[in-house]
Amino acid sequence: MTRRAVAICMSMVCAVCFTSACSREVPQKTGTGAVKPEPDPQGRALDGEALFKQYCATCHPDGGNVNDPKRNLRGSTLRANHITSSEDIVRILRNPISRMIRFDAAMLPDSEARAIAGYVLKTFK
Ligand code: HEC
């Protein structure tokens, strides 16, 4: 290998290093709750609405509740049930009250759970 070829190789390796270092420093969106922020592995901003539609909307269309209408996600209902922060919602996802399926961290990481919680709190009044 010539010196020139070695130099080209080295600069390519460096370019790769710089790119990956960069992507790790993308600022993270943090939730509103007091739960410790955890970086999203892909470094992308999380879309609470899309995640809600993916994981919750089958049972909670428009913030309702098809199985237990009294336990809907409207602000007034949540407040009556002492659910007032993202943290409270994430806690329910991890330990549901009775019939709701459990969303553990393997299924729904904290960052995504918080994005959904933020969406629920600001959307269903
Ligand atoms: C399989 C149906 C189902 C899915 C999917 C589901 N839930 Fe529920 N959810 C329920 C039921 C049933 C309850 C009533 C309490 C219980 O039985 O645990 C409930 C209760 C809740 C409550 C408490 C409401 C209150 O007024 O006390 C919150 C908050 C909640 N769900 C959020 C979510 C979020 C956020 C998602 C998506 C990540 C989700 N749920 C997905 C069925 C579901």
PDB file of C-alpha atoms and ligand atoms in Angstrom:
ATOM      1  CA  MET A   1       0.000   0.000   0.000  1.00  0.00           C
ATOM      2  CA  THR A   2       1.358   3.423  -0.908  1.00  0.00           C
ATOM      3  CA  ARG A   3       1.645   6.241   1.583  1.00  0.00           C
ATOM      4  CA  ARG A   4      -1.101   8.079  -0.284  1.00  0.00           C
ATOM      5  CA  ALA A   5      -3.475   5.109  -0.025  1.00  0.00           C
ATOM      6  CA  VAL A   6      -2.786   4.893   3.702  1.00  0.00           C
ATOM      7  CA  ALA A   7      -3.549   8.596   4.091  1.00  0.00           C
ATOM      8  CA  ILE A   8      -6.853   8.215   2.252  1.00  0.00           C
ATOM      9  CA  CYS A   9      -7.802   5.246   4.423  1.00  0.00           C
ATOM     10  CA  MET A  10      -6.992   7.166   7.583  1.00  0.00           C
ATOM     11  CA  SER A  11      -9.118  10.116   6.550  1.00  0.00           C
ATOM     12  CA  MET A  12     -12.044   7.819   5.797  1.00  0.00           C
ATOM     13  CA  VAL A  13     -11.797   6.243   9.226  1.00  0.00           C
ATOM     14  CA  CYS A  14     -11.743   9.706  10.782  1.00  0.00           C
ATOM     15  CA  ALA A  15     -14.803  10.813   8.834  1.00  0.00           C
ATOM     16  CA  VAL A  16     -16.699   7.795  10.183  1.00  0.00           C
ATOM     17  CA  CYS A  17     -15.577   8.606  13.738  1.00  0.00           C
ATOM     18  CA  PHE A  18     -16.745  12.191  13.453  1.00  0.00           C
ATOM     19  CA  THR A  19     -20.113  11.239  12.025  1.00  0.00           C
ATOM     20  CA  SER A  20     -20.928   8.788  14.782  1.00  0.00           C
ATOM     21  CA  ALA A  21     -19.715  11.172  17.499  1.00  0.00           C
ATOM     22  CA  CYS A  22     -22.002  13.802  16.073  1.00  0.00           C
ATOM     23  CA  SER A  23     -25.138  11.687  16.039  1.00  0.00           C
ATOM     24  CA  ARG A  24     -24.652  10.889  19.700  1.00  0.00           C
ATOM     25  CA  GLU A  25     -24.774  14.572  20.591  1.00  0.00           C
ATOM     26  CA  VAL A  26     -28.212  15.322  19.166  1.00  0.00           C
ATOM     27  CA  PRO A  27     -30.082  17.141  21.959  1.00  0.00           C
ATOM     28  CA  GLN A  28     -32.704  14.992  23.610  1.00  0.00           C
ATOM     29  CA  LYS A  29     -36.292  15.973  24.188  1.00  0.00           C
ATOM     30  CA  THR A  30     -37.169  15.389  27.800  1.00  0.00           C
ATOM     31  CA  GLY A  31     -40.623  14.718  29.202  1.00  0.00           C
ATOM     32  CA  THR A  32     -42.454  16.934  31.624  1.00  0.00           C
ATOM     33  CA  GLY A  33     -42.416  14.441  34.503  1.00  0.00           C
ATOM     34  CA  ALA A  34     -39.737  14.128  37.140  1.00  0.00           C
ATOM     35  CA  VAL A  35     -38.603  10.736  35.811  1.00  0.00           C
ATOM     36  CA  LYS A  36     -34.884  10.740  34.945  1.00  0.00           C
ATOM     37  CA  PRO A  37     -34.488  11.595  31.250  1.00  0.00           C
ATOM     38  CA  GLU A  38     -33.134   8.749  29.190  1.00  0.00           C
ATOM     39  CA  PRO A  39     -31.730   9.361  25.705  1.00  0.00           C
ATOM     40  CA  ASP A  40     -33.626   7.790  22.877  1.00  0.00           C
ATOM     41  CA  PRO A  41     -31.256   5.224  21.321  1.00  0.00           C
ATOM     42  CA  GLN A  42     -31.864   6.506  17.799  1.00  0.00           C
ATOM     43  CA  GLY A  43     -31.560  10.148  18.874  1.00  0.00           C
ATOM     44  CA  ARG A  44     -34.816  11.105  17.156  1.00  0.00           C
ATOM     45  CA  ALA A  45     -37.535  13.271  18.652  1.00  0.00           C
ATOM     46  CA  LEU A  46     -40.343  11.053  19.878  1.00  0.00           C
ATOM     47  CA  ASP A  47     -43.830  11.575  18.512  1.00  0.00           C
ATOM     48  CA  GLY A  48     -46.238  11.013  21.424  1.00  0.00           C
ATOM     49  CA  GLU A  49     -49.267  11.117  19.155  1.00  0.00           C
ATOM     50  CA  ALA A  50     -47.952   8.419  16.790  1.00  0.00           C
ATOM     51  CA  LEU A  51     -46.908   6.251  19.739  1.00  0.00           C
ATOM     52  CA  PHE A  52     -50.318   6.687  21.376  1.00  0.00           C
ATOM     53  CA  LYS A  53     -52.018   5.580  18.154  1.00  0.00           C
ATOM     54  CA  GLN A  54     -49.715   2.586  17.938  1.00  0.00           C
ATOM     55  CA  TYR A  55     -49.987   1.355  21.540  1.00  0.00           C
ATOM     56  CA  CYS A  56     -53.057   2.841  23.208  1.00  0.00           C
ATOM     57  CA  ALA A  57     -55.709   3.951  20.736  1.00  0.00           C
ATOM     58  CA  THR A  58     -57.305   0.501  20.291  1.00  0.00           C
ATOM     59  CA  CYS A  59     -58.493   0.606  23.913  1.00  0.00           C
ATOM     60  CA  HIS A  60     -58.436   4.386  24.381  1.00  0.00           C
ATOM     61  CA  PRO A  61     -59.819   5.892  21.136  1.00  0.00           C
ATOM     62  CA  ASP A  62     -59.935   9.698  21.467  1.00  0.00           C
ATOM     63  CA  GLY A  63     -58.918   9.359  25.092  1.00  0.00           C
ATOM     64  CA  GLY A  64     -61.914   7.159  25.948  1.00  0.00           C
ATOM     65  CA  ASN A  65     -61.812   3.617  27.283  1.00  0.00           C
ATOM     66  CA  VAL A  66     -63.625   0.802  25.454  1.00  0.00           C
ATOM     67  CA  ASN A  67     -63.323  -1.644  28.366  1.00  0.00           C
ATOM     68  CA  ASP A  68     -63.960   0.619  31.313  1.00  0.00           C
ATOM     69  CA  PRO A  69     -65.508   3.949  30.182  1.00  0.00           C
ATOM     70  CA  LYS A  70     -65.219   5.473  33.657  1.00  0.00           C
ATOM     71  CA  ARG A  71     -61.423   5.084  33.466  1.00  0.00           C
ATOM     72  CA  ASN A  72     -60.933   7.272  30.406  1.00  0.00           C
ATOM     73  CA  LEU A  73     -57.971   9.564  29.789  1.00  0.00           C
ATOM     74  CA  ARG A  74     -59.720  12.960  29.966  1.00  0.00           C
ATOM     75  CA  GLY A  75     -58.035  15.493  32.229  1.00  0.00           C
ATOM     76  CA  SER A  76     -60.958  15.724  34.658  1.00  0.00           C
ATOM     77  CA  THR A  77     -61.119  11.913  35.030  1.00  0.00           C
ATOM     78  CA  LEU A  78     -57.366  11.601  35.461  1.00  0.00           C
ATOM     79  CA  ARG A  79     -57.345  14.327  38.096  1.00  0.00           C
ATOM     80  CA  ALA A  80     -60.229  12.648  39.955  1.00  0.00           C
ATOM     81  CA  ASN A  81     -58.098   9.478  39.969  1.00  0.00           C
ATOM     82  CA  HIS A  82     -55.009  11.409  41.169  1.00  0.00           C
ATOM     83  CA  ILE A  83     -53.189  11.053  37.850  1.00  0.00           C
ATOM     84  CA  THR A  84     -51.714  14.499  37.245  1.00  0.00           C
ATOM     85  CA  SER A  85     -48.200  14.079  35.810  1.00  0.00           C
ATOM     86  CA  SER A  86     -46.326  12.106  33.154  1.00  0.00           C
ATOM     87  CA  GLU A  87     -44.765  10.187  36.008  1.00  0.00           C
ATOM     88  CA  ASP A  88     -48.206   9.068  37.238  1.00  0.00           C
ATOM     89  CA  ILE A  89     -49.136   7.816  33.763  1.00  0.00           C
ATOM     90  CA  VAL A  90     -45.841   5.971  33.301  1.00  0.00           C
ATOM     91  CA  ARG A  91     -46.392   4.317  36.697  1.00  0.00           C
ATOM     92  CA  ILE A  92     -49.813   3.050  35.553  1.00  0.00           C
ATOM     93  CA  LEU A  93     -48.308   1.687  32.338  1.00  0.00           C
ATOM     94  CA  ARG A  94     -45.741  -0.244  34.380  1.00  0.00           C
ATOM     95  CA  ASN A  95     -48.351  -1.431  36.931  1.00  0.00           C
ATOM     96  CA  PRO A  96     -51.888  -1.263  35.544  1.00  0.00           C
ATOM     97  CA  ILE A  97     -54.822  -1.163  37.899  1.00  0.00           C
ATOM     98  CA  SER A  98     -56.565  -4.349  36.700  1.00  0.00           C
ATOM     99  CA  ARG A  99     -57.489  -5.229  33.111  1.00  0.00           C
ATOM    100  CA  MET A 100     -55.122  -3.007  31.161  1.00  0.00           C
ATOM    101  CA  ILE A 101     -52.146  -4.854  29.696  1.00  0.00           C
ATOM    102  CA  ARG A 102     -48.814  -4.122  31.340  1.00  0.00           C
ATOM    103  CA  PHE A 103     -46.312  -2.108  29.318  1.00  0.00           C
ATOM    104  CA  ASP A 104     -42.889  -2.971  30.725  1.00  0.00           C
ATOM    105  CA  ALA A 105     -39.685  -1.170  29.770  1.00  0.00           C
ATOM    106  CA  ALA A 106     -38.777  -3.861  27.215  1.00  0.00           C
ATOM    107  CA  MET A 107     -42.023  -3.219  25.353  1.00  0.00           C
ATOM    108  CA  LEU A 108     -42.147   0.535  25.824  1.00  0.00           C
ATOM    109  CA  PRO A 109     -38.926   2.293  26.917  1.00  0.00           C
ATOM    110  CA  ASP A 110     -39.190   5.149  29.454  1.00  0.00           C
ATOM    111  CA  SER A 111     -38.498   7.759  26.763  1.00  0.00           C
ATOM    112  CA  GLU A 112     -41.450   6.546  24.668  1.00  0.00           C
ATOM    113  CA  ALA A 113     -43.715   6.077  27.700  1.00  0.00           C
ATOM    114  CA  ARG A 114     -43.027   9.700  28.712  1.00  0.00           C
ATOM    115  CA  ALA A 115     -43.685  10.978  25.189  1.00  0.00           C
ATOM    116  CA  ILE A 116     -47.079   9.218  25.233  1.00  0.00           C
ATOM    117  CA  ALA A 117     -47.859  10.525  28.728  1.00  0.00           C
ATOM    118  CA  GLY A 118     -47.077  14.092  27.652  1.00  0.00           C
ATOM    119  CA  TYR A 119     -49.365  13.699  24.650  1.00  0.00           C
ATOM    120  CA  VAL A 120     -52.225  12.304  26.811  1.00  0.00           C
ATOM    121  CA  LEU A 121     -51.959  15.159  29.339  1.00  0.00           C
ATOM    122  CA  LYS A 122     -51.962  17.910  26.734  1.00  0.00           C
ATOM    123  CA  THR A 123     -54.525  16.393  24.344  1.00  0.00           C
ATOM    124  CA  PHE A 124     -57.507  15.011  26.272  1.00  0.00           C
ATOM    125  CA  LYS A 125     -59.067  17.772  28.333  1.00  0.00           C
TER     126      LYS A 125
HETATM  127  C1  HEC B   1     -55.939  -3.775  26.090  1.00  0.00           C
HETATM  128  C2  HEC B   1     -56.587  -2.485  26.287  1.00  0.00           C
HETATM  129  C3  HEC B   1     -55.732  -1.327  26.748  1.00  0.00           C
HETATM  130  C4  HEC B   1     -54.602  -0.790  26.143  1.00  0.00           C
HETATM  131  C5  HEC B   1     -53.887  -1.277  24.887  1.00  0.00           C
HETATM  132  C6  HEC B   1     -54.231   0.368  26.928  1.00  0.00           C
HETATM  133  N1  HEC B   1     -55.095   0.518  27.988  1.00  0.00           N
HETATM  134 FE1  HEC B   1     -55.044   1.979  29.389  1.00  0.00          FE
HETATM  135  N2  HEC B   1     -56.597   1.143  30.366  1.00  0.00           N
HETATM  136  C7  HEC B   1     -57.278   0.009  29.967  1.00  0.00           C
HETATM  137  C8  HEC B   1     -58.257  -0.373  30.994  1.00  0.00           C
HETATM  138  C9  HEC B   1     -59.203  -1.558  30.941  1.00  0.00           C
HETATM  139  C10 HEC B   1     -58.129   0.601  32.027  1.00  0.00           C
HETATM  140  C11 HEC B   1     -58.918   0.668  33.357  1.00  0.00           C
HETATM  141  C12 HEC B   1     -58.027   0.304  34.506  1.00  0.00           C
HETATM  142  C13 HEC B   1     -57.496  -1.109  34.426  1.00  0.00           C
HETATM  143  O1  HEC B   1     -58.331  -2.028  34.209  1.00  0.00           O
HETATM  144  O2  HEC B   1     -56.292  -1.302  34.569  1.00  0.00           O
HETATM  145  C14 HEC B   1     -57.078   1.521  31.598  1.00  0.00           C
HETATM  146  C15 HEC B   1     -56.678   2.609  32.333  1.00  0.00           C
HETATM  147  C16 HEC B   1     -55.718   3.518  31.945  1.00  0.00           C
HETATM  148  C17 HEC B   1     -55.355   4.701  32.698  1.00  0.00           C
HETATM  149  C18 HEC B   1     -55.983   5.155  34.008  1.00  0.00           C
HETATM  150  C19 HEC B   1     -57.191   6.008  33.632  1.00  0.00           C
HETATM  151  C20 HEC B   1     -57.960   6.558  34.796  1.00  0.00           C
HETATM  152  O3  HEC B   1     -58.800   7.477  34.553  1.00  0.00           O
HETATM  153  O4  HEC B   1     -57.785   6.128  35.925  1.00  0.00           O
HETATM  154  C21 HEC B   1     -54.384   5.337  31.993  1.00  0.00           C
HETATM  155  C22 HEC B   1     -53.668   6.632  32.358  1.00  0.00           C
HETATM  156  C23 HEC B   1     -54.123   4.545  30.802  1.00  0.00           C
HETATM  157  N3  HEC B   1     -54.967   3.454  30.797  1.00  0.00           N
HETATM  158  C24 HEC B   1     -53.208   4.871  29.842  1.00  0.00           C
HETATM  159  C25 HEC B   1     -52.897   4.049  28.752  1.00  0.00           C
HETATM  160  C26 HEC B   1     -51.854   4.350  27.786  1.00  0.00           C
HETATM  161  C27 HEC B   1     -51.007   5.622  27.801  1.00  0.00           C
HETATM  162  C28 HEC B   1     -51.818   3.303  26.910  1.00  0.00           C
HETATM  163  C29 HEC B   1     -50.848   3.084  25.769  1.00  0.00           C
HETATM  164  C30 HEC B   1     -49.450   3.027  26.111  1.00  0.00           C
HETATM  165  C31 HEC B   1     -52.849   2.367  27.309  1.00  0.00           C
HETATM  166  N4  HEC B   1     -53.480   2.851  28.432  1.00  0.00           N
HETATM  167  C32 HEC B   1     -53.152   1.179  26.634  1.00  0.00           C
HETATM  168  C33 HEC B   1     -57.077  -0.690  28.797  1.00  0.00           C
HETATM  169  C34 HEC B   1     -56.014  -0.487  27.905  1.00  0.00           C
END
